[in-house]
Short mmCIF file of C-alpha atoms in Angstrom, two decimals:
data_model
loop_
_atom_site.label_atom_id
_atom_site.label_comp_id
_atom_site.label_asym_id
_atom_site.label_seq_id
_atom_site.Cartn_x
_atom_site.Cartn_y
_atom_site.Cartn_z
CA UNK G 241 32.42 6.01 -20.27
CA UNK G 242 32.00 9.46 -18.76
CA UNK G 243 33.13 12.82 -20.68
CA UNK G 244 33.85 16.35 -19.98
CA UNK G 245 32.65 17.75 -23.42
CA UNK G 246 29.44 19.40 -23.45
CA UNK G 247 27.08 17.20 -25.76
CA UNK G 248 23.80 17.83 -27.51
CA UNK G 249 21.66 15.29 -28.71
CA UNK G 250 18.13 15.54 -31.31
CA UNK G 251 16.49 12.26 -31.13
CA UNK G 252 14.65 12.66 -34.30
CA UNK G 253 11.47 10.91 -34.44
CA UNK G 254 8.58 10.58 -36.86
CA UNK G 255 6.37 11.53 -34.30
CA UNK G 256 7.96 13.81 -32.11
CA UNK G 257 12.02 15.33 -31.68
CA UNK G 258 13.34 14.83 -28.16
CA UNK G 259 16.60 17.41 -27.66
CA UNK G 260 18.83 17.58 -24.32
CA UNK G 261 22.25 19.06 -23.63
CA UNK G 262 24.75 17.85 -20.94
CA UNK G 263 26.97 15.46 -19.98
CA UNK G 264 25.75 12.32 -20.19
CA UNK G 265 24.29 9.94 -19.05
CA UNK G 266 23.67 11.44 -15.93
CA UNK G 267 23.98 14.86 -15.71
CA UNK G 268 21.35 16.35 -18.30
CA UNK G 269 21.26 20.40 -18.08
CA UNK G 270 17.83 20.19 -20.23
CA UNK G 271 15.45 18.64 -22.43
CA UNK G 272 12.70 19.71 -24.63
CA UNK G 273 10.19 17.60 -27.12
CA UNK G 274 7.58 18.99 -29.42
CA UNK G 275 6.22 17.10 -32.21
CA UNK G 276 7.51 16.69 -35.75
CA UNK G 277 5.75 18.96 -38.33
CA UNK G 278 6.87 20.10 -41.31
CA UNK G 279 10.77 20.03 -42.04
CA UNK G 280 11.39 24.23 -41.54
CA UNK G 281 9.14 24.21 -38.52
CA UNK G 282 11.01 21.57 -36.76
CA UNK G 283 14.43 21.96 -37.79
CA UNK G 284 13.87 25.77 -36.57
CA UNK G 285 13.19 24.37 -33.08
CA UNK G 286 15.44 21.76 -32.72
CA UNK G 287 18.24 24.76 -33.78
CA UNK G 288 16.19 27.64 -31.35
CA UNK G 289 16.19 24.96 -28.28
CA UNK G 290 20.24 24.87 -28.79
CA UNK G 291 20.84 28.59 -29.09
CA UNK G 292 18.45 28.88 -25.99
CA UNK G 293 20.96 27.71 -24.08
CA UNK G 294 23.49 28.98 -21.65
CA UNK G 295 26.37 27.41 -24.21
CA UNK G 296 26.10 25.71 -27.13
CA UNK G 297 27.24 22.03 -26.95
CA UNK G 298 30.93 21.12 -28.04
CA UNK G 299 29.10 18.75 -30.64
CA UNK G 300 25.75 17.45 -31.39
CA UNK G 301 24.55 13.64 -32.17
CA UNK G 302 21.19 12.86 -34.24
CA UNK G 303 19.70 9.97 -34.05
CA UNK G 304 17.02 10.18 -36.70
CA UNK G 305 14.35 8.01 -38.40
CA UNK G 306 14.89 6.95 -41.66
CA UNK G 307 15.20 5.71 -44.21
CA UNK G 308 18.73 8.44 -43.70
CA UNK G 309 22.07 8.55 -45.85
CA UNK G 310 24.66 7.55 -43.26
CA UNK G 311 27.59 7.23 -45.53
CA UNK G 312 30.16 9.77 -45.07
CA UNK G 313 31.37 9.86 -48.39
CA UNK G 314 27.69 10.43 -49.93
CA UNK G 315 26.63 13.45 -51.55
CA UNK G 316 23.37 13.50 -49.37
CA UNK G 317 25.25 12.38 -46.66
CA UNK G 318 22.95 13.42 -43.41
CA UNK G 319 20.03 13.70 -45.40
CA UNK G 320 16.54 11.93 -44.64
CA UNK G 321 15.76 10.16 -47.95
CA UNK G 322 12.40 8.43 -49.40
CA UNK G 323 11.20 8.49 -46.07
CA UNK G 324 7.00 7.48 -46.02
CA UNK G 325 7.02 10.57 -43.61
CA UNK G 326 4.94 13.27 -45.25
CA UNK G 327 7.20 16.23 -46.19
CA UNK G 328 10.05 14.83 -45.40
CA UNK G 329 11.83 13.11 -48.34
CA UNK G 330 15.13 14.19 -49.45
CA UNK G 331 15.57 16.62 -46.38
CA UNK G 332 19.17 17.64 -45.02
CA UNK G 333 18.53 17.45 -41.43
CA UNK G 334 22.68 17.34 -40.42
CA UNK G 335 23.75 20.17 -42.98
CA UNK G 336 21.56 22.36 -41.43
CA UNK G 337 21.96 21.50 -37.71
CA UNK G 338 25.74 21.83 -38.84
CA UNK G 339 25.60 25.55 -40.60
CA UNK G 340 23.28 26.89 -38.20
CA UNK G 341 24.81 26.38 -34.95
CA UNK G 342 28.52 25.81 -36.17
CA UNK G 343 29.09 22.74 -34.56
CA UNK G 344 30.01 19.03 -35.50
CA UNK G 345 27.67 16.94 -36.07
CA UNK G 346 27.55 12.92 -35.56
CA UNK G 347 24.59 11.40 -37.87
CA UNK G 348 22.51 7.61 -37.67
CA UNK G 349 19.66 6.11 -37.15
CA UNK G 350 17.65 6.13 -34.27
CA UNK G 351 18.06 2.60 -33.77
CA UNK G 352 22.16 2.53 -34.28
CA UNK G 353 22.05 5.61 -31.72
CA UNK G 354 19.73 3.56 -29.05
CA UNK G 355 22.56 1.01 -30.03
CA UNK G 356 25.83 2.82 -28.99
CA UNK G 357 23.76 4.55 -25.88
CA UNK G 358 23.31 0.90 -24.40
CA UNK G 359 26.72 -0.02 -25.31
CA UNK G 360 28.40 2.62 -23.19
CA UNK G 361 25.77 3.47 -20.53
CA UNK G 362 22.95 0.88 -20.42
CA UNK G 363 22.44 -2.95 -21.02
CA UNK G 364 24.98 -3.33 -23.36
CA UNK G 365 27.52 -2.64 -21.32
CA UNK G 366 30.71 -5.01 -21.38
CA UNK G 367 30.37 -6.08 -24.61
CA UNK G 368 31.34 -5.45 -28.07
CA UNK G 369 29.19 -6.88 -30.57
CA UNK G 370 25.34 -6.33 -29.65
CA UNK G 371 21.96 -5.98 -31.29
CA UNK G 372 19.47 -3.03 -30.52
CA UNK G 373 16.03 -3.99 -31.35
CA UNK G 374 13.17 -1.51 -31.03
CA UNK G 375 9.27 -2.42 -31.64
CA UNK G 376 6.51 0.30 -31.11
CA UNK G 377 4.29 2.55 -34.25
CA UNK G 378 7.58 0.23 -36.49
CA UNK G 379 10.16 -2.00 -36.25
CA UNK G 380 14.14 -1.16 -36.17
CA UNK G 381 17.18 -2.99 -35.64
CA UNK G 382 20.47 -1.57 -35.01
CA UNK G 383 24.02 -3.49 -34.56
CA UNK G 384 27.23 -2.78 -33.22
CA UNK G 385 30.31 -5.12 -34.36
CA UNK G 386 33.16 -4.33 -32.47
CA UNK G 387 31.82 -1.05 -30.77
CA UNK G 388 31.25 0.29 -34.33
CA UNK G 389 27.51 0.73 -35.51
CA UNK G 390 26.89 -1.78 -38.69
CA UNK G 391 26.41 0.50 -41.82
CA UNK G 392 26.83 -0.89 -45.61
CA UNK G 393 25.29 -0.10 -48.78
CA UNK G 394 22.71 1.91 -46.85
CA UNK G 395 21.93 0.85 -43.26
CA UNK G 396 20.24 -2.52 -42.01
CA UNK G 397 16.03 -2.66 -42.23
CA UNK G 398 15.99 -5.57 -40.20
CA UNK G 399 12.05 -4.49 -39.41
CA UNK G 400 11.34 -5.88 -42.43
CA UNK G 401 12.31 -9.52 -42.53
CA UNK G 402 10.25 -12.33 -43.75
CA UNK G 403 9.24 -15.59 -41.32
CA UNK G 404 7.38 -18.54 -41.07
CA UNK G 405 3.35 -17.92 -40.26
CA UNK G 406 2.20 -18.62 -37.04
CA UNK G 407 -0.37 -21.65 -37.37
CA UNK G 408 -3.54 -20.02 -37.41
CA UNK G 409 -2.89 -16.04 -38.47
CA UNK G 410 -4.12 -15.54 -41.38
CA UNK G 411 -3.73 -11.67 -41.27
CA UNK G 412 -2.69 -10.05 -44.51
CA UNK G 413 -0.22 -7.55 -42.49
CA UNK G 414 0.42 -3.94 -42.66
CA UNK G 415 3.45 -2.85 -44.15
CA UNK G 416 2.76 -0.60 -47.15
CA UNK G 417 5.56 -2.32 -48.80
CA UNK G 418 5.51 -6.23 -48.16
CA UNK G 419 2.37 -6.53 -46.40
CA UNK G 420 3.00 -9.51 -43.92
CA UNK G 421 6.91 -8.68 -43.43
CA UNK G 422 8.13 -8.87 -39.65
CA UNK G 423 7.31 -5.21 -39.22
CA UNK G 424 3.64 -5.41 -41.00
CA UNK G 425 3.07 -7.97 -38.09
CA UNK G 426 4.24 -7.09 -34.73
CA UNK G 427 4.70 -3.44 -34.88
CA UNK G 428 2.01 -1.41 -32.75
CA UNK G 429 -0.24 -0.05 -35.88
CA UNK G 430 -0.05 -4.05 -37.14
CA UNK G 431 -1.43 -4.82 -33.98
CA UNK G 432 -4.21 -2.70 -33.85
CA UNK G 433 -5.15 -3.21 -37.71
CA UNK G 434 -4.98 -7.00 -37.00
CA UNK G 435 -7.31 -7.46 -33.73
CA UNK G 436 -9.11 -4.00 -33.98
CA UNK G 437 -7.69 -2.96 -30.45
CA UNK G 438 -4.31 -1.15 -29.35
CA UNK G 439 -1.60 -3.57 -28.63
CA UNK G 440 -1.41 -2.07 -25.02
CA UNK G 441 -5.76 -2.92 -23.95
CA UNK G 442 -5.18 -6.62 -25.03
CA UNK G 443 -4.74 -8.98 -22.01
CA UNK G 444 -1.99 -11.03 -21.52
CA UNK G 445 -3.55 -13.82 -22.51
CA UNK G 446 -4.69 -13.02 -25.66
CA UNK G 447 -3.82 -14.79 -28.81
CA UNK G 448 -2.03 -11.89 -30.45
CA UNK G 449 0.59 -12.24 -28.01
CA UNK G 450 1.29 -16.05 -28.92
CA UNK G 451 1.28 -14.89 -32.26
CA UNK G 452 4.09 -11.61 -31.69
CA UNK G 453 6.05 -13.93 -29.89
CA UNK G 454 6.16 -16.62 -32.50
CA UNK G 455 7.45 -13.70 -35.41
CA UNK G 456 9.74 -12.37 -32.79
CA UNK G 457 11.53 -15.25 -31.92
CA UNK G 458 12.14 -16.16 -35.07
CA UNK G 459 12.91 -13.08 -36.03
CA UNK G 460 15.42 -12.71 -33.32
CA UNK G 461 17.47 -16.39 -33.94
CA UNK G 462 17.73 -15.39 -37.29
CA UNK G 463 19.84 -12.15 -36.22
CA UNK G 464 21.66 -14.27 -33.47
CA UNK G 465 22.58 -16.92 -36.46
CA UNK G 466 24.01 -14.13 -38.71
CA UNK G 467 25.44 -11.51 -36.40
CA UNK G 468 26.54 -13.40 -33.52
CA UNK G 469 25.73 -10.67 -30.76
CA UNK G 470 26.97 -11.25 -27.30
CA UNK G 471 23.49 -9.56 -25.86
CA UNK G 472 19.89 -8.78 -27.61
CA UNK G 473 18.51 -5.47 -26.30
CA UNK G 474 14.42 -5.18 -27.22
CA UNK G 475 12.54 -1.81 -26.71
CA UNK G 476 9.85 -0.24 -27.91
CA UNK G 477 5.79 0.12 -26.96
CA UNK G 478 5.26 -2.94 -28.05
CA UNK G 479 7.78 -5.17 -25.38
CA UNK G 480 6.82 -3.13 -22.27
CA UNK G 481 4.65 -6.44 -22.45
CA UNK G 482 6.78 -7.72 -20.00
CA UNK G 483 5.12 -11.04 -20.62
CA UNK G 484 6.83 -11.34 -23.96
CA UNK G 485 10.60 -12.10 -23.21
CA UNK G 486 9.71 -15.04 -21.68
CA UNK G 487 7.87 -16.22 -24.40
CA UNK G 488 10.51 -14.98 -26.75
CA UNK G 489 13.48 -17.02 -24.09
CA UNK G 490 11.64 -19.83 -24.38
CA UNK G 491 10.91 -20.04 -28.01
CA UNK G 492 14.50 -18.97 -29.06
CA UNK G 493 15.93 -21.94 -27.11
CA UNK G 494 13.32 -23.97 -28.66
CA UNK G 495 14.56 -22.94 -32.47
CA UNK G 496 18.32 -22.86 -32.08
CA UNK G 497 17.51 -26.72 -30.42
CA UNK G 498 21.19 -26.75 -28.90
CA UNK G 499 23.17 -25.74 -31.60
CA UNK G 500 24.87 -22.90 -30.76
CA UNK G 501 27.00 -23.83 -27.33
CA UNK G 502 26.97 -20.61 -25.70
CA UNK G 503 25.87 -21.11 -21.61
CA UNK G 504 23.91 -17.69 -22.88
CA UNK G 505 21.74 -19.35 -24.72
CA UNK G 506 21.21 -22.24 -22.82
CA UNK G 507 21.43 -21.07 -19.16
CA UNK G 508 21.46 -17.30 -19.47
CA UNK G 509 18.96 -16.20 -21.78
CA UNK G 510 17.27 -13.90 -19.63
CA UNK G 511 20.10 -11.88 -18.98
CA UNK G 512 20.71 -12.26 -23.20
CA UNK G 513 17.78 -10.99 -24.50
CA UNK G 514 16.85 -8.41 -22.21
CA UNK G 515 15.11 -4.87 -21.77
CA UNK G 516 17.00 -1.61 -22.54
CA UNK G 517 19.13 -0.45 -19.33
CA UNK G 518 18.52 3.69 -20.15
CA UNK G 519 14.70 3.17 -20.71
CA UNK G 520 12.74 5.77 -22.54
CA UNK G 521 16.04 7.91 -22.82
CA UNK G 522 17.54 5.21 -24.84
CA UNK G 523 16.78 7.41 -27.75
CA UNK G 524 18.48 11.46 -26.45
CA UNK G 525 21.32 9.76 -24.91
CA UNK G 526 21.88 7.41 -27.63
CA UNK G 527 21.85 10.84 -30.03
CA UNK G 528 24.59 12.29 -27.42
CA UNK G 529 26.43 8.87 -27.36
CA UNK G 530 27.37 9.25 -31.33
CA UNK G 531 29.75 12.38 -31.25
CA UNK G 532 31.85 10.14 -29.02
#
């Protein structure tokens, strides 16, 4: 899907805000991060990058971290809620972007954005019902049922999920929240907590890895079982250990034992649960690919 209008997009992370402006997915007039202080500070920028430009886009996508208010018919609609984030809590991130700059603006998570970016311009292309999983500093999953992003009383935490131990980890976890919950496991700071080392110096063969692929796989046929998606997408710091999808392949197959008769799952699984077609600018484009 290619289109004519002018788009901006503010991939808003917790650690940093990624903004472009073009006409995606190819044709990016420019891009600009800078790390995400205080509310004011980077709100200002995000607006100031915009107004920078030649011509302000025809509309403007965010893609935000979260927990975020992504019902239309809230009163905080667009609004980052009880967000962890220092400083952040209750802040109305799309009302602003909106009155400042005069534009339209399209509001989700970063993982739903990542979501509808694959769906029209990376891996998830031909398809209708997919699930976006990303796993780096936490863990989020985003879902598209029939080309529409999956939103309900607030938004899906699928990051926080509870599974079966792996034999032999005894490790308390480090969500703030539920302790060992999917997230408190296999994200990146879980990693490093657990075995004292960042996820990206231990060696392939390490045991951690056997352990992240045992809570990912299950983690994973527990999202096929429920949503049904026609392809799993998983990004993030933590799966550019490339060694991982075919332990997760081979364990998924393992758990579902046959019993959903998809060639897919049987045949096809590594070109089912697969790596994210755009790459690192999953995140910008997938802020441009809301406003369509």
């Amino acid at each position: 899907m290619k289109t004519d209008s002018l788009l901006g997009g503010i991939e808003a992370g917790g650690t940093k805000f990624v903004c472009a402006i073009g006409h995606p997915p190819d044709d990016i007039h420019a891009v600009e991060r800078f790390p995400t202080t205080t509310p004011e500070e980077t709100i200002s920028r995000a607006v100031d990058f915009f107004r920078s430009q030649p011509q302000l886009p025809d509309s403007i996508g965010i893609a935000t971290f979260g927990p975020a208010d992504v019902r239309p018919d809230s009163e905080t609609y667009g609004f980052i809620t009880s967000t962890p984030k220092s400083g952040w809590s209750n802040t109305d991130l799309a009302g602003r972007i909106a009155r400042e700059l005069q534009r339209p603006v399209a509001f989700d998570t970063d993982v739903n954005g990542a979501a509808v970016g694959e769906y029209l311009w990376g891996a998830g292309q031909g398809t209708q019902n997919l699930l976006y999983l990303t796993i780096g500093t936490g863990f989020g999953g985003g879902a598209l049922v029939n080309g529409q992003p999956v939103h309900g009383l607030v938004h899906p935490e699928m990051g926080h999920l509870f599974l079966p131990r792996a034999e032999g980890d005894n490790y308390e976890g480090n969500c703030p929240f539920h302790g060992a919950c999917l997230e408190g496991m296999v994200a990146g700071p879980a990693i490093q907590a657990h075995w004292g080392t960042p996820a990206e110096a231990l060696p392939p063969d390490h045991i951690a890895w056997s352990f992240v692929a045992h809570y990912l796989s299950f983690a994973v046929t527990n999202m096929i079982l429920i949503l049904s998606p026609e392809r799993v997408i998983m990004g993030g710091g933590v799966m550019q250990q490339e060694h991982l999808f075919p332990a997760i392949h081979s364990r998924v197959q393992s758990h579902l034992n046959g019993y959903v008769k998809a060639k897919e799952l049987i045949d096809q699984i590594d070109q089912y649960i697969v790596p994210p077609g755009l790459g690192s600018r999953a995140g910008v484009l997938g802020a441009m690919a809301l406003t369509l």
